[in-house]
């Protein structure tokens, strides 16, 4: 049972990281800045790991 909860939590966290990375990339592009969604997602994963 806890495996199912852990998997659901991981999927939800990954979805949130994807959303945040996409939003950050879109904002950067709107400002004319170069940006990478992959790099932004990696940054979000590191931030989450350190908190």
mmCIF file with all atom_site columns, C-alpha atoms in Angstrom, residues 23-50:
data_model
loop_
_atom_site.group_PDB
_atom_site.id
_atom_site.type_symbol
_atom_site.label_atom_id
_atom_site.label_alt_id
_atom_site.label_comp_id
_atom_site.label_asym_id
_atom_site.label_entity_id
_atom_site.label_seq_id
_atom_site.pdbx_PDB_ins_code
_atom_site.Cartn_x
_atom_site.Cartn_y
_atom_site.Cartn_z
_atom_site.occupancy
_atom_site.B_iso_or_equiv
_atom_site.pdbx_formal_charge
_atom_site.auth_seq_id
_atom_site.auth_comp_id
_atom_site.auth_asym_id
_atom_site.auth_atom_id
_atom_site.pdbx_PDB_model_num
ATOM 1  C CA . UNK A 1 23 ? 6.267  28.071 -16.884 1.00 0.00 ? 23 UNK A CA 1
ATOM 2  C CA . UNK A 1 24 ? 9.800  29.333 -16.197 1.00 0.00 ? 24 UNK A CA 1
ATOM 3  C CA . UNK A 1 25 ? 10.868 28.616 -19.785 1.00 0.00 ? 25 UNK A CA 1
ATOM 4  C CA . UNK A 1 26 ? 7.804  30.363 -21.199 1.00 0.00 ? 26 UNK A CA 1
ATOM 5  C CA . UNK A 1 27 ? 8.432  33.413 -19.010 1.00 0.00 ? 27 UNK A CA 1
ATOM 6  C CA . UNK A 1 28 ? 12.090 33.531 -20.062 1.00 0.00 ? 28 UNK A CA 1
ATOM 7  C CA . UNK A 1 29 ? 11.163 33.303 -23.750 1.00 0.00 ? 29 UNK A CA 1
ATOM 8  C CA . UNK A 1 30 ? 8.564  36.057 -23.329 1.00 0.00 ? 30 UNK A CA 1
ATOM 9  C CA . UNK A 1 31 ? 11.319 38.282 -21.952 1.00 0.00 ? 31 UNK A CA 1
ATOM 10 C CA . UNK A 1 32 ? 13.566 37.400 -24.883 1.00 0.00 ? 32 UNK A CA 1
ATOM 11 C CA . UNK A 1 33 ? 15.973 35.354 -22.767 1.00 0.00 ? 33 UNK A CA 1
ATOM 12 C CA . UNK A 1 34 ? 17.364 32.044 -23.995 1.00 0.00 ? 34 UNK A CA 1
ATOM 13 C CA . UNK A 1 35 ? 16.099 29.214 -21.832 1.00 0.00 ? 35 UNK A CA 1
ATOM 14 C CA . UNK A 1 36 ? 15.999 25.433 -21.741 1.00 0.00 ? 36 UNK A CA 1
ATOM 15 C CA . UNK A 1 37 ? 13.073 23.515 -20.283 1.00 0.00 ? 37 UNK A CA 1
ATOM 16 C CA . UNK A 1 38 ? 15.349 20.543 -19.559 1.00 0.00 ? 38 UNK A CA 1
ATOM 17 C CA . UNK A 1 39 ? 17.782 22.732 -17.648 1.00 0.00 ? 39 UNK A CA 1
ATOM 18 C CA . UNK A 1 40 ? 14.954 24.418 -15.756 1.00 0.00 ? 40 UNK A CA 1
ATOM 19 C CA . UNK A 1 41 ? 13.540 21.021 -14.764 1.00 0.00 ? 41 UNK A CA 1
ATOM 20 C CA . UNK A 1 42 ? 16.969 19.930 -13.505 1.00 0.00 ? 42 UNK A CA 1
ATOM 21 C CA . UNK A 1 43 ? 17.195 23.116 -11.440 1.00 0.00 ? 43 UNK A CA 1
ATOM 22 C CA . UNK A 1 44 ? 13.761 22.419 -9.946  1.00 0.00 ? 44 UNK A CA 1
ATOM 23 C CA . UNK A 1 45 ? 14.739 18.838 -9.081  1.00 0.00 ? 45 UNK A CA 1
ATOM 24 C CA . UNK A 1 46 ? 17.882 20.059 -7.310  1.00 0.00 ? 46 UNK A CA 1
ATOM 25 C CA . UNK A 1 47 ? 15.919 22.696 -5.390  1.00 0.00 ? 47 UNK A CA 1
ATOM 26 C CA . UNK A 1 48 ? 13.408 20.049 -4.289  1.00 0.00 ? 48 UNK A CA 1
ATOM 27 C CA . UNK A 1 49 ? 16.163 17.649 -3.261  1.00 0.00 ? 49 UNK A CA 1
ATOM 28 C CA . UNK A 1 50 ? 17.816 20.271 -1.079  1.00 0.00 ? 50 UNK A CA 1
#
